[in-house]
């Protein structure tokens, strides 16, 4: 096996989830269970039993699924929450209420903690891990085709990439194993102001899907532990996770593999060919 999918089913607001909302979320999550690719789901204490019952009902042969139940609510267990609540933080000026609350933005920063935990324990013994938001399928036009893409990645694996091929606008560049993290990107890289990172969404990276080696995931987690608290303290604003990632790319030596895509099937269908093609690496 070569790929483990990681996601979460969490209540990231302080109010209980209505049964209708929970049913909708489970329906979205089902799209990640169906391909039968190894899947780890982090679930908050209040949703553990409903998720267990749903899996048993719809996927009785569920050896490819692992549930990890949090012992405490996200607000009491997430590194991102525990750090952020130390400070009096403003929210970005150009956010979208009521979705972009303090709790929701902290939840976005919690993804790296979950996938880092999976990369450390590696329950399915795979070479790569991929994060997918539980509801990512609502962005896909052709869900079965995207599911086939995930199965293909799992079945055939990825090639080690040590140099990015040149393009029309940029020469090739070496890639270390610590930066072998693939992230869809809507925007090209450019130098941005701190105000841009604080106050409006930066679509340099799309963090609802990313895929990397255990080494590259550990590297991003270390960057969080080294820079997240200092960033919040300095700017007094809690930004979206993609903004903080763009800040890390600009202000540190982190250089993940960004490939052009959008919030649709292209995040999978435009995955870099040079990471998939055996012949290119054997020639």
mmCIF file of C-alpha atoms in Angstrom:
data_model
loop_
_atom_site.group_PDB
_atom_site.id
_atom_site.type_symbol
_atom_site.label_atom_id
_atom_site.label_comp_id
_atom_site.label_asym_id
_atom_site.label_seq_id
_atom_site.Cartn_x
_atom_site.Cartn_y
_atom_site.Cartn_z
ATOM 1 C CA UNK A 1 0.000 0.000 0.000
ATOM 2 C CA UNK A 2 1.299 3.436 -0.906
ATOM 3 C CA UNK A 3 -1.167 6.109 0.235
ATOM 4 C CA UNK A 4 -3.136 6.921 3.392
ATOM 5 C CA UNK A 5 -5.947 9.472 3.274
ATOM 6 C CA UNK A 6 -6.484 11.615 6.375
ATOM 7 C CA UNK A 7 -9.539 13.677 7.248
ATOM 8 C CA UNK A 8 -11.675 14.728 10.205
ATOM 9 C CA UNK A 9 -15.291 14.844 11.281
ATOM 10 C CA UNK A 10 -15.377 17.509 13.950
ATOM 11 C CA UNK A 11 -17.739 19.989 15.466
ATOM 12 C CA UNK A 12 -15.688 23.159 15.046
ATOM 13 C CA UNK A 13 -18.346 25.400 16.546
ATOM 14 C CA UNK A 14 -19.485 25.564 20.153
ATOM 15 C CA UNK A 15 -23.110 24.764 19.340
ATOM 16 C CA UNK A 16 -24.293 21.137 18.873
ATOM 17 C CA UNK A 17 -24.664 19.864 15.320
ATOM 18 C CA UNK A 18 -28.298 19.463 14.217
ATOM 19 C CA UNK A 19 -29.055 15.935 13.010
ATOM 20 C CA UNK A 20 -29.681 17.252 9.493
ATOM 21 C CA UNK A 21 -26.209 18.831 9.390
ATOM 22 C CA UNK A 22 -24.574 15.655 10.695
ATOM 23 C CA UNK A 23 -26.352 13.548 8.058
ATOM 24 C CA UNK A 24 -25.130 15.919 5.356
ATOM 25 C CA UNK A 25 -21.554 15.755 6.616
ATOM 26 C CA UNK A 26 -21.606 11.951 6.748
ATOM 27 C CA UNK A 27 -22.877 11.877 3.170
ATOM 28 C CA UNK A 28 -19.943 14.001 2.045
ATOM 29 C CA UNK A 29 -17.513 11.866 4.033
ATOM 30 C CA UNK A 30 -18.824 8.716 2.383
ATOM 31 C CA UNK A 31 -17.142 9.822 -0.853
ATOM 32 C CA UNK A 32 -13.757 9.308 0.831
ATOM 33 C CA UNK A 33 -14.704 5.868 2.174
ATOM 34 C CA UNK A 34 -15.942 4.441 -1.119
ATOM 35 C CA UNK A 35 -12.605 4.184 -3.007
ATOM 36 C CA UNK A 36 -11.357 1.714 -0.352
ATOM 37 C CA UNK A 37 -8.081 3.571 -0.014
ATOM 38 C CA UNK A 38 -6.690 3.507 3.564
ATOM 39 C CA UNK A 39 -8.439 6.270 5.466
ATOM 40 C CA UNK A 40 -7.917 7.738 8.946
ATOM 41 C CA UNK A 41 -10.746 9.864 10.333
ATOM 42 C CA UNK A 42 -10.301 12.062 13.400
ATOM 43 C CA UNK A 43 -13.619 12.536 15.146
ATOM 44 C CA UNK A 44 -14.718 14.679 18.074
ATOM 45 C CA UNK A 45 -16.182 12.933 21.161
ATOM 46 C CA UNK A 46 -19.776 13.918 20.407
ATOM 47 C CA UNK A 47 -19.661 12.490 16.860
ATOM 48 C CA UNK A 48 -17.799 9.238 17.500
ATOM 49 C CA UNK A 49 -20.825 6.983 17.957
ATOM 50 C CA UNK A 50 -22.792 8.363 14.973
ATOM 51 C CA UNK A 51 -19.743 7.907 12.743
ATOM 52 C CA UNK A 52 -19.131 4.370 14.028
ATOM 53 C CA UNK A 53 -22.760 3.434 13.369
ATOM 54 C CA UNK A 54 -22.645 4.942 9.871
ATOM 55 C CA UNK A 55 -19.490 3.021 8.947
ATOM 56 C CA UNK A 56 -20.874 -0.257 10.267
ATOM 57 C CA UNK A 57 -24.082 0.212 8.311
ATOM 58 C CA UNK A 58 -22.636 1.269 4.952
ATOM 59 C CA UNK A 59 -19.166 -0.321 5.028
ATOM 60 C CA UNK A 60 -19.380 -3.600 6.974
ATOM 61 C CA UNK A 61 -16.040 -4.676 5.478
ATOM 62 C CA UNK A 62 -14.204 -1.601 6.702
ATOM 63 C CA UNK A 63 -10.632 -2.716 7.241
ATOM 64 C CA UNK A 64 -9.452 0.280 5.221
ATOM 65 C CA UNK A 65 -10.974 2.753 7.719
ATOM 66 C CA UNK A 66 -9.543 3.806 11.078
ATOM 67 C CA UNK A 67 -11.410 6.088 13.468
ATOM 68 C CA UNK A 68 -9.411 8.137 15.944
ATOM 69 C CA UNK A 69 -11.694 9.557 18.624
ATOM 70 C CA UNK A 70 -10.420 12.667 20.381
ATOM 71 C CA UNK A 71 -10.510 12.390 24.142
ATOM 72 C CA UNK A 72 -11.434 16.061 24.456
ATOM 73 C CA UNK A 73 -13.253 18.547 22.204
ATOM 74 C CA UNK A 74 -11.127 20.236 19.575
ATOM 75 C CA UNK A 75 -11.123 23.461 21.581
ATOM 76 C CA UNK A 76 -9.269 21.705 24.413
ATOM 77 C CA UNK A 77 -6.928 19.392 22.500
ATOM 78 C CA UNK A 78 -5.726 21.135 19.331
ATOM 79 C CA UNK A 79 -2.270 22.714 19.319
ATOM 80 C CA UNK A 80 -3.623 25.476 17.089
ATOM 81 C CA UNK A 81 -6.369 26.330 19.609
ATOM 82 C CA UNK A 82 -4.155 26.099 22.668
ATOM 83 C CA UNK A 83 -1.607 28.494 21.165
ATOM 84 C CA UNK A 84 -4.108 30.954 19.697
ATOM 85 C CA UNK A 85 -6.152 31.368 22.864
ATOM 86 C CA UNK A 86 -3.100 32.837 24.639
ATOM 87 C CA UNK A 87 -3.523 36.065 22.677
ATOM 88 C CA UNK A 88 -6.219 38.637 22.019
ATOM 89 C CA UNK A 89 -6.442 38.051 18.279
ATOM 90 C CA UNK A 90 -8.442 39.970 15.712
ATOM 91 C CA UNK A 91 -10.070 38.230 12.767
ATOM 92 C CA UNK A 92 -9.181 39.075 9.143
ATOM 93 C CA UNK A 93 -10.920 42.151 7.794
ATOM 94 C CA UNK A 94 -12.165 40.538 4.585
ATOM 95 C CA UNK A 95 -13.576 37.337 6.035
ATOM 96 C CA UNK A 96 -16.894 35.658 5.266
ATOM 97 C CA UNK A 97 -19.224 35.575 8.287
ATOM 98 C CA UNK A 98 -20.757 33.571 9.817
ATOM 99 C CA UNK A 99 -18.397 30.848 8.553
ATOM 100 C CA UNK A 100 -15.034 32.478 9.341
ATOM 101 C CA UNK A 101 -15.204 32.492 13.110
ATOM 102 C CA UNK A 102 -12.252 32.270 15.482
ATOM 103 C CA UNK A 103 -13.092 28.610 16.080
ATOM 104 C CA UNK A 104 -13.312 27.764 12.390
ATOM 105 C CA UNK A 105 -9.992 29.428 11.572
ATOM 106 C CA UNK A 106 -8.314 27.527 14.418
ATOM 107 C CA UNK A 107 -9.815 24.323 13.055
ATOM 108 C CA UNK A 108 -8.146 24.988 9.687
ATOM 109 C CA UNK A 109 -4.751 25.173 11.393
ATOM 110 C CA UNK A 110 -5.433 21.863 13.148
ATOM 111 C CA UNK A 111 -5.130 19.822 9.933
ATOM 112 C CA UNK A 112 -1.349 19.662 10.074
ATOM 113 C CA UNK A 113 -1.496 18.271 13.626
ATOM 114 C CA UNK A 114 -3.750 15.414 12.547
ATOM 115 C CA UNK A 115 -1.776 14.418 9.467
ATOM 116 C CA UNK A 116 1.488 14.727 11.419
ATOM 117 C CA UNK A 117 0.083 12.259 13.956
ATOM 118 C CA UNK A 118 -0.771 9.812 11.160
ATOM 119 C CA UNK A 119 2.640 10.270 9.548
ATOM 120 C CA UNK A 120 4.227 9.408 12.904
ATOM 121 C CA UNK A 121 2.138 6.313 13.658
ATOM 122 C CA UNK A 122 1.615 5.299 9.990
ATOM 123 C CA UNK A 123 -1.045 2.661 10.782
ATOM 124 C CA UNK A 124 -1.262 1.421 7.174
ATOM 125 C CA UNK A 125 2.505 1.533 6.533
ATOM 126 C CA UNK A 126 2.283 3.734 3.453
ATOM 127 C CA UNK A 127 4.906 5.929 1.830
ATOM 128 C CA UNK A 128 2.637 8.955 1.379
ATOM 129 C CA UNK A 129 -0.171 10.686 3.274
ATOM 130 C CA UNK A 130 -2.835 12.958 1.817
ATOM 131 C CA UNK A 131 -5.118 15.351 3.637
ATOM 132 C CA UNK A 132 -8.637 15.817 2.235
ATOM 133 C CA UNK A 133 -11.350 17.893 3.877
ATOM 134 C CA UNK A 134 -14.309 15.668 4.762
ATOM 135 C CA UNK A 135 -16.558 17.578 2.325
ATOM 136 C CA UNK A 136 -14.074 17.943 -0.515
ATOM 137 C CA UNK A 137 -16.317 15.992 -2.908
ATOM 138 C CA UNK A 138 -18.734 18.903 -3.085
ATOM 139 C CA UNK A 139 -16.046 20.678 -5.133
ATOM 140 C CA UNK A 140 -15.759 17.816 -7.620
ATOM 141 C CA UNK A 141 -17.856 17.776 -10.780
ATOM 142 C CA UNK A 142 -17.148 14.113 -11.532
ATOM 143 C CA UNK A 143 -16.926 12.373 -8.167
ATOM 144 C CA UNK A 144 -16.382 8.815 -9.529
ATOM 145 C CA UNK A 145 -13.508 10.048 -11.696
ATOM 146 C CA UNK A 146 -11.856 11.789 -8.726
ATOM 147 C CA UNK A 147 -12.285 8.623 -6.660
ATOM 148 C CA UNK A 148 -10.534 6.687 -9.440
ATOM 149 C CA UNK A 149 -7.683 9.217 -9.273
ATOM 150 C CA UNK A 150 -7.281 8.499 -5.566
ATOM 151 C CA UNK A 151 -7.268 4.751 -6.191
ATOM 152 C CA UNK A 152 -4.676 5.213 -8.938
ATOM 153 C CA UNK A 153 -2.418 7.198 -6.595
ATOM 154 C CA UNK A 154 -2.777 4.463 -4.005
ATOM 155 C CA UNK A 155 -2.297 1.549 -6.394
ATOM 156 C CA UNK A 156 0.634 2.887 -8.409
ATOM 157 C CA UNK A 157 2.298 5.236 -5.951
ATOM 158 C CA UNK A 158 4.448 8.275 -6.574
ATOM 159 C CA UNK A 159 8.011 8.520 -7.785
ATOM 160 C CA UNK A 160 10.662 10.231 -5.657
ATOM 161 C CA UNK A 161 11.233 13.652 -7.202
ATOM 162 C CA UNK A 162 14.581 15.316 -6.647
ATOM 163 C CA UNK A 163 14.304 18.000 -9.307
ATOM 164 C CA UNK A 164 11.345 19.879 -10.741
ATOM 165 C CA UNK A 165 11.353 19.929 -14.555
ATOM 166 C CA UNK A 166 11.790 23.331 -16.225
ATOM 167 C CA UNK A 167 8.794 25.255 -17.535
ATOM 168 C CA UNK A 168 8.354 28.089 -20.019
ATOM 169 C CA UNK A 169 8.721 30.638 -17.246
ATOM 170 C CA UNK A 170 11.094 28.983 -14.774
ATOM 171 C CA UNK A 171 14.172 26.742 -14.838
ATOM 172 C CA UNK A 172 14.232 23.381 -13.114
ATOM 173 C CA UNK A 173 15.093 23.390 -9.420
ATOM 174 C CA UNK A 174 16.197 20.720 -6.960
ATOM 175 C CA UNK A 175 13.729 19.349 -4.414
ATOM 176 C CA UNK A 176 14.753 17.927 -1.067
ATOM 177 C CA UNK A 177 12.749 15.158 0.581
ATOM 178 C CA UNK A 178 11.636 17.659 3.239
ATOM 179 C CA UNK A 179 9.894 19.730 0.557
ATOM 180 C CA UNK A 180 8.305 16.801 -1.304
ATOM 181 C CA UNK A 181 4.834 18.050 -0.441
ATOM 182 C CA UNK A 182 2.346 18.540 -3.306
ATOM 183 C CA UNK A 183 -0.164 21.376 -2.874
ATOM 184 C CA UNK A 184 -2.663 22.694 -5.457
ATOM 185 C CA UNK A 185 -2.155 26.375 -6.177
ATOM 186 C CA UNK A 186 -4.485 29.002 -7.613
ATOM 187 C CA UNK A 187 -1.954 31.839 -7.590
ATOM 188 C CA UNK A 188 1.643 32.034 -8.734
ATOM 189 C CA UNK A 189 4.301 32.888 -6.189
ATOM 190 C CA UNK A 190 4.980 36.555 -5.602
ATOM 191 C CA UNK A 191 6.218 38.664 -2.731
ATOM 192 C CA UNK A 192 3.270 39.756 -0.601
ATOM 193 C CA UNK A 193 2.853 42.246 2.214
ATOM 194 C CA UNK A 194 2.073 41.254 5.770
ATOM 195 C CA UNK A 195 -1.278 43.028 5.399
ATOM 196 C CA UNK A 196 -2.142 40.610 2.585
ATOM 197 C CA UNK A 197 -1.415 37.653 4.852
ATOM 198 C CA UNK A 198 -3.476 39.152 7.679
ATOM 199 C CA UNK A 199 -6.572 40.642 6.123
ATOM 200 C CA UNK A 200 -7.685 38.716 3.025
ATOM 201 C CA UNK A 201 -7.616 35.169 1.697
ATOM 202 C CA UNK A 202 -4.389 34.291 -0.116
ATOM 203 C CA UNK A 203 -5.010 31.540 -2.687
ATOM 204 C CA UNK A 204 -1.378 30.692 -3.234
ATOM 205 C CA UNK A 205 -2.162 27.265 -1.716
ATOM 206 C CA UNK A 206 -5.379 25.232 -1.499
ATOM 207 C CA UNK A 207 -5.184 23.402 1.799
ATOM 208 C CA UNK A 208 -8.308 21.266 1.398
ATOM 209 C CA UNK A 209 -6.070 18.726 -0.395
ATOM 210 C CA UNK A 210 -2.344 18.147 -0.111
ATOM 211 C CA UNK A 211 -0.130 15.083 -0.338
ATOM 212 C CA UNK A 212 3.375 14.359 0.840
ATOM 213 C CA UNK A 213 5.917 11.987 2.287
ATOM 214 C CA UNK A 214 6.191 11.501 6.027
ATOM 215 C CA UNK A 215 9.395 13.546 5.971
ATOM 216 C CA UNK A 216 7.749 16.517 4.250
ATOM 217 C CA UNK A 217 4.764 16.420 6.616
ATOM 218 C CA UNK A 218 7.064 16.369 9.643
ATOM 219 C CA UNK A 219 8.868 19.387 8.158
ATOM 220 C CA UNK A 220 5.673 21.417 7.834
ATOM 221 C CA UNK A 221 4.690 20.498 11.391
ATOM 222 C CA UNK A 222 8.069 21.719 12.655
ATOM 223 C CA UNK A 223 7.557 24.991 10.797
ATOM 224 C CA UNK A 224 4.264 25.355 12.661
ATOM 225 C CA UNK A 225 5.884 24.783 16.034
ATOM 226 C CA UNK A 226 8.685 27.214 15.141
ATOM 227 C CA UNK A 227 6.670 30.066 13.584
ATOM 228 C CA UNK A 228 2.928 29.850 14.299
ATOM 229 C CA UNK A 229 2.991 31.319 17.788
ATOM 230 C CA UNK A 230 5.411 34.094 16.815
ATOM 231 C CA UNK A 231 3.287 34.996 13.785
ATOM 232 C CA UNK A 232 0.126 35.313 15.876
ATOM 233 C CA UNK A 233 1.870 37.309 18.575
ATOM 234 C CA UNK A 234 3.461 39.715 16.112
ATOM 235 C CA UNK A 235 0.399 40.358 13.944
ATOM 236 C CA UNK A 236 -2.434 40.007 16.501
ATOM 237 C CA UNK A 237 -4.579 38.400 13.784
ATOM 238 C CA UNK A 238 -5.669 34.802 13.287
ATOM 239 C CA UNK A 239 -5.495 34.193 9.509
ATOM 240 C CA UNK A 240 -6.595 31.284 7.347
ATOM 241 C CA UNK A 241 -4.209 28.343 7.219
ATOM 242 C CA UNK A 242 -3.404 28.946 3.522
ATOM 243 C CA UNK A 243 -2.269 32.469 4.378
ATOM 244 C CA UNK A 244 0.113 31.180 7.000
ATOM 245 C CA UNK A 245 1.482 28.591 4.558
ATOM 246 C CA UNK A 246 2.120 31.319 1.981
ATOM 247 C CA UNK A 247 3.882 33.307 4.704
ATOM 248 C CA UNK A 248 6.094 30.295 5.489
ATOM 249 C CA UNK A 249 6.996 29.910 1.825
ATOM 250 C CA UNK A 250 7.947 33.577 1.596
ATOM 251 C CA UNK A 251 9.765 34.001 4.887
ATOM 252 C CA UNK A 252 11.518 30.618 5.358
ATOM 253 C CA UNK A 253 13.353 28.135 3.147
ATOM 254 C CA UNK A 254 10.224 25.972 2.818
ATOM 255 C CA UNK A 255 9.643 25.259 -0.887
ATOM 256 C CA UNK A 256 6.795 22.760 -1.403
ATOM 257 C CA UNK A 257 5.728 21.589 -4.853
ATOM 258 C CA UNK A 258 2.902 23.899 -5.894
ATOM 259 C CA UNK A 259 0.993 22.889 -9.024
ATOM 260 C CA UNK A 260 -1.700 24.875 -10.814
ATOM 261 C CA UNK A 261 -5.255 23.808 -9.997
ATOM 262 C CA UNK A 262 -8.565 25.173 -8.805
ATOM 263 C CA UNK A 263 -11.329 24.231 -6.373
ATOM 264 C CA UNK A 264 -12.623 21.443 -8.583
ATOM 265 C CA UNK A 265 -11.521 18.147 -10.168
ATOM 266 C CA UNK A 266 -8.263 19.739 -11.315
ATOM 267 C CA UNK A 267 -6.774 19.327 -7.839
ATOM 268 C CA UNK A 268 -6.525 15.609 -8.671
ATOM 269 C CA UNK A 269 -6.648 15.482 -12.452
ATOM 270 C CA UNK A 270 -3.801 17.985 -12.810
ATOM 271 C CA UNK A 271 -1.544 16.289 -10.278
ATOM 272 C CA UNK A 272 2.042 16.574 -11.614
ATOM 273 C CA UNK A 273 2.699 13.931 -14.255
ATOM 274 C CA UNK A 274 6.420 13.797 -13.441
ATOM 275 C CA UNK A 275 5.538 12.362 -10.019
ATOM 276 C CA UNK A 276 3.424 9.610 -11.567
ATOM 277 C CA UNK A 277 5.334 8.482 -14.659
ATOM 278 C CA UNK A 278 7.795 5.620 -14.135
ATOM 279 C CA UNK A 279 9.336 5.972 -17.575
ATOM 280 C CA UNK A 280 10.491 9.537 -16.989
ATOM 281 C CA UNK A 281 12.554 8.412 -14.010
ATOM 282 C CA UNK A 282 13.885 5.248 -15.622
ATOM 283 C CA UNK A 283 15.190 6.917 -18.791
#
